[in-house]
Short mmCIF file of C-alpha atoms in Angstrom, two decimals:
data_model
loop_
_atom_site.label_atom_id
_atom_site.label_comp_id
_atom_site.label_asym_id
_atom_site.label_seq_id
_atom_site.Cartn_x
_atom_site.Cartn_y
_atom_site.Cartn_z
CA MET A 1 0.00 0.00 0.00
CA THR A 2 1.37 3.39 -0.95
CA VAL A 3 2.15 6.08 1.58
CA PHE A 4 0.47 8.82 -0.45
CA PRO A 5 -3.17 9.85 -0.18
CA GLU A 6 -5.22 8.69 -3.18
CA PHE A 7 -5.61 12.16 -4.74
CA LEU A 8 -1.86 12.80 -4.50
CA GLN A 9 -1.11 9.38 -5.95
CA ASP A 10 -3.38 10.15 -8.93
CA ILE A 11 -1.65 13.49 -9.48
CA LEU A 12 1.76 11.81 -9.35
CA ILE A 13 0.71 9.06 -11.76
CA TYR A 14 -0.78 11.49 -14.27
CA GLY A 15 2.29 13.72 -13.98
CA LEU A 16 4.53 10.73 -14.65
CA LEU A 17 2.36 9.72 -17.61
CA ILE A 18 2.82 13.22 -19.06
CA CYS A 19 6.59 12.87 -18.56
CA LEU A 20 6.42 9.46 -20.22
CA THR A 21 4.64 10.96 -23.22
CA ILE A 22 7.26 13.72 -23.52
CA VAL A 23 10.10 11.20 -23.33
CA SER A 24 8.39 9.06 -26.00
CA PHE A 25 8.08 11.96 -28.42
CA CYS A 26 11.70 12.98 -27.74
CA LEU A 27 12.72 9.42 -28.64
CA ALA A 28 11.03 9.86 -32.03
CA ILE A 29 12.58 13.27 -32.64
CA PHE A 30 16.18 12.99 -31.42
CA ASN A 31 18.83 11.76 -33.86
CA ASN A 32 21.73 11.10 -31.52
CA LEU A 33 22.03 7.44 -30.51
CA PHE A 34 23.45 8.23 -27.06
CA SER A 35 20.52 10.60 -26.38
CA LYS A 36 18.07 7.89 -27.37
CA ILE A 37 19.69 5.41 -24.99
CA VAL A 38 19.52 7.92 -22.13
CA LEU A 39 15.87 8.61 -22.98
CA LEU A 40 15.09 4.87 -22.97
CA ALA A 41 16.67 4.60 -19.52
CA SER A 42 14.59 7.58 -18.38
CA PHE A 43 11.47 5.96 -19.83
CA SER A 44 12.22 2.81 -17.86
CA LEU A 45 12.78 4.71 -14.62
CA ILE A 46 9.51 6.62 -15.04
CA ILE A 47 7.67 3.33 -15.64
CA THR A 48 9.34 1.98 -12.49
CA LEU A 49 7.93 4.87 -10.45
CA ILE A 50 4.48 4.29 -11.92
CA TYR A 51 4.62 0.59 -11.02
CA ALA A 52 5.69 1.48 -7.48
CA LEU A 53 2.82 3.97 -7.13
CA LEU A 54 0.39 1.30 -8.38
CA ASP A 55 1.53 -1.06 -5.59
CA SER A 56 3.52 -3.39 -7.85
CA PRO A 57 6.96 -3.37 -6.24
CA ASP A 58 7.94 -6.72 -7.79
CA VAL A 59 7.30 -5.40 -11.30
CA ALA A 60 9.04 -2.11 -10.42
CA MET A 61 12.16 -3.95 -9.25
CA THR A 62 12.20 -6.11 -12.37
CA GLU A 63 11.81 -3.05 -14.60
CA THR A 64 14.67 -1.31 -12.81
CA ALA A 65 16.94 -4.33 -12.87
CA VAL A 66 16.32 -5.47 -16.42
CA ASN A 67 15.50 -2.40 -18.49
CA ALA A 68 16.88 0.60 -16.63
CA THR A 69 20.21 -0.95 -15.70
CA ILE A 70 21.13 -4.06 -17.69
CA GLY A 71 19.30 -2.91 -20.82
CA THR A 72 21.01 0.47 -20.72
CA ILE A 73 24.40 -1.13 -20.22
CA PHE A 74 23.83 -3.48 -23.18
CA LEU A 75 22.63 -0.64 -25.39
CA LEU A 76 25.61 1.55 -24.50
CA ALA A 77 27.99 -1.35 -25.13
CA ALA A 78 26.33 -2.10 -28.47
CA ALA A 79 26.37 1.57 -29.46
CA SER A 80 30.07 1.81 -28.68
CA ARG A 81 30.68 -1.05 -31.12
CA LEU A 82 28.82 0.62 -33.96
CA ASN A 83 30.52 2.81 -36.52
CA SER A 84 30.74 6.54 -35.81
CA ASN A 85 27.52 8.57 -35.94
CA PHE A 86 24.14 6.89 -36.09
CA GLU A 87 21.91 8.79 -38.47
CA SER A 88 18.81 7.21 -39.90
CA ASP A 89 17.36 7.82 -43.31
CA LYS A 90 14.61 10.47 -43.49
CA LYS A 91 12.20 7.93 -44.95
CA TYR A 92 12.66 5.64 -41.95
CA LYS A 93 12.28 8.56 -39.54
CA LEU A 94 8.95 9.44 -41.14
CA ILE A 95 7.77 5.83 -40.92
CA ALA A 96 8.90 5.68 -37.26
CA LYS A 97 7.04 8.91 -36.43
CA ILE A 98 3.85 7.70 -38.14
CA LEU A 99 4.11 4.39 -36.32
CA CYS A 100 4.74 6.12 -33.00
CA ILE A 101 1.73 8.43 -33.42
CA SER A 102 -0.47 5.51 -34.53
CA LEU A 103 0.56 3.39 -31.56
CA PHE A 104 0.01 6.33 -29.22
CA ALA A 105 -3.49 6.87 -30.62
CA LEU A 106 -4.22 3.15 -30.24
CA PHE A 107 -2.91 3.24 -26.66
CA VAL A 108 -5.17 6.19 -25.82
CA LYS A 109 -8.20 4.45 -27.34
CA VAL A 110 -7.52 1.23 -25.45
CA SER A 111 -6.81 3.02 -22.18
CA LEU A 112 -10.18 4.79 -22.37
CA ASP A 113 -11.88 1.38 -22.19
CA LEU A 114 -10.03 0.31 -19.05
CA PRO A 115 -11.89 0.38 -15.73
CA ASP A 116 -10.95 3.06 -13.20
CA PHE A 117 -8.30 2.23 -10.62
CA SER A 118 -9.83 0.29 -7.73
CA ASP A 119 -13.23 0.10 -9.45
CA SER A 120 -15.07 -2.43 -7.31
CA THR A 121 -17.34 -3.35 -10.23
CA SER A 122 -14.37 -4.33 -12.41
CA PRO A 123 -14.23 -8.05 -13.34
CA VAL A 124 -10.84 -8.28 -11.64
CA PHE A 125 -12.39 -7.37 -8.30
CA SER A 126 -15.61 -9.28 -8.72
CA GLU A 127 -14.53 -12.59 -10.25
CA VAL A 128 -10.86 -13.31 -10.74
CA TYR A 129 -9.36 -12.65 -7.34
CA LYS A 130 -12.03 -14.75 -5.61
CA HIS A 131 -11.08 -17.74 -7.77
CA TYR A 132 -7.39 -17.36 -6.87
CA ILE A 133 -8.09 -16.94 -3.15
CA ASN A 134 -10.49 -19.87 -2.97
CA ASN A 135 -8.80 -22.34 -5.32
CA THR A 136 -5.07 -21.69 -5.57
CA TYR A 137 -3.91 -24.04 -2.85
CA GLN A 138 -6.31 -26.82 -3.88
CA GLU A 139 -5.51 -26.56 -7.61
CA ILE A 140 -1.78 -25.89 -7.46
CA GLY A 141 -0.66 -26.93 -3.97
CA ILE A 142 1.45 -23.80 -3.54
CA PRO A 143 0.54 -21.61 -0.53
CA SER A 144 1.88 -18.37 -2.09
CA PHE A 145 -0.61 -16.74 -4.45
CA VAL A 146 2.08 -14.86 -6.39
CA THR A 147 4.21 -17.96 -6.94
CA ALA A 148 1.19 -20.04 -7.93
CA ILE A 149 -0.04 -17.44 -10.41
CA LEU A 150 3.36 -16.91 -12.03
CA SER A 151 4.40 -20.54 -12.17
CA SER A 152 1.14 -22.21 -13.05
CA TYR A 153 -1.79 -20.02 -14.03
CA ARG A 154 0.46 -17.70 -16.05
CA GLY A 155 3.12 -20.25 -16.91
CA PHE A 156 2.91 -19.62 -20.66
CA ASP A 157 3.17 -15.86 -20.12
CA THR A 158 6.26 -16.38 -18.00
CA LEU A 159 7.73 -18.70 -20.64
CA GLY A 160 7.02 -16.08 -23.31
CA GLU A 161 8.66 -13.35 -21.26
CA THR A 162 11.68 -15.56 -20.71
CA MET A 163 11.93 -16.23 -24.45
CA VAL A 164 11.76 -12.49 -25.22
CA ILE A 165 14.62 -11.82 -22.79
CA PHE A 166 16.60 -14.73 -24.25
CA VAL A 167 16.14 -13.50 -27.84
CA ALA A 168 17.04 -9.94 -26.81
CA GLY A 169 20.19 -11.27 -25.16
CA LEU A 170 21.10 -13.19 -28.31
CA ILE A 171 20.63 -10.10 -30.46
CA VAL A 172 22.73 -7.95 -28.13
CA GLY A 173 25.39 -10.65 -28.13
CA MET A 174 25.35 -10.70 -31.93
CA ILE A 175 25.71 -6.93 -32.06
CA LEU A 176 28.60 -7.00 -29.60
CA LYS A 177 30.28 -9.76 -31.59
CA LYS A 178 29.61 -7.98 -34.91
CA ASP A 179 33.25 -7.94 -35.98
CA LYS A 180 33.71 -11.68 -35.47
CA LEU A 181 30.45 -12.47 -37.30
CA GLU A 182 31.46 -10.33 -40.27
CA ASP A 183 34.82 -12.12 -40.43
CA GLN A 184 33.09 -15.52 -40.35
CA ILE A 185 30.62 -14.57 -43.08
CA LEU A 186 33.26 -13.10 -45.38
#
């Protein structure tokens, strides 16, 4: 449970969402690779604060550990291995900006359909949590709700997340080993 009153928590969350929007648009506008990496780290730290304010400290810690720290280190290491300045073609910048604006519009539309925070009439509060409380130990045999949900009910999600991290690690490794791969191919 957060230490802030509800109205202050809402103000903080909306303020952070505005900051997140600004950082996102800066990512689409800036041309310097180092600036983009710093902005991505900032994005991740802002998301971490939002998760913490929404009473999800486990997700906040994961976001900080994986994206804000390790991800930033990998990106900086990969960028240092690239040739001099990173400048993208104007055509690709236009496509990226159109895609960014389209995804932002889609995000706004989808977020308008979400229930309000702590809405007691939301399906999450009226159906799902009761099933987990009443049936987790009998169905799974694990006394911890979080462990049971992550390892069993959401096992495929966890497997998918693990695969995404594995593939991202492979790609970063390939970028860092770019010189050796080029020598092997040639």
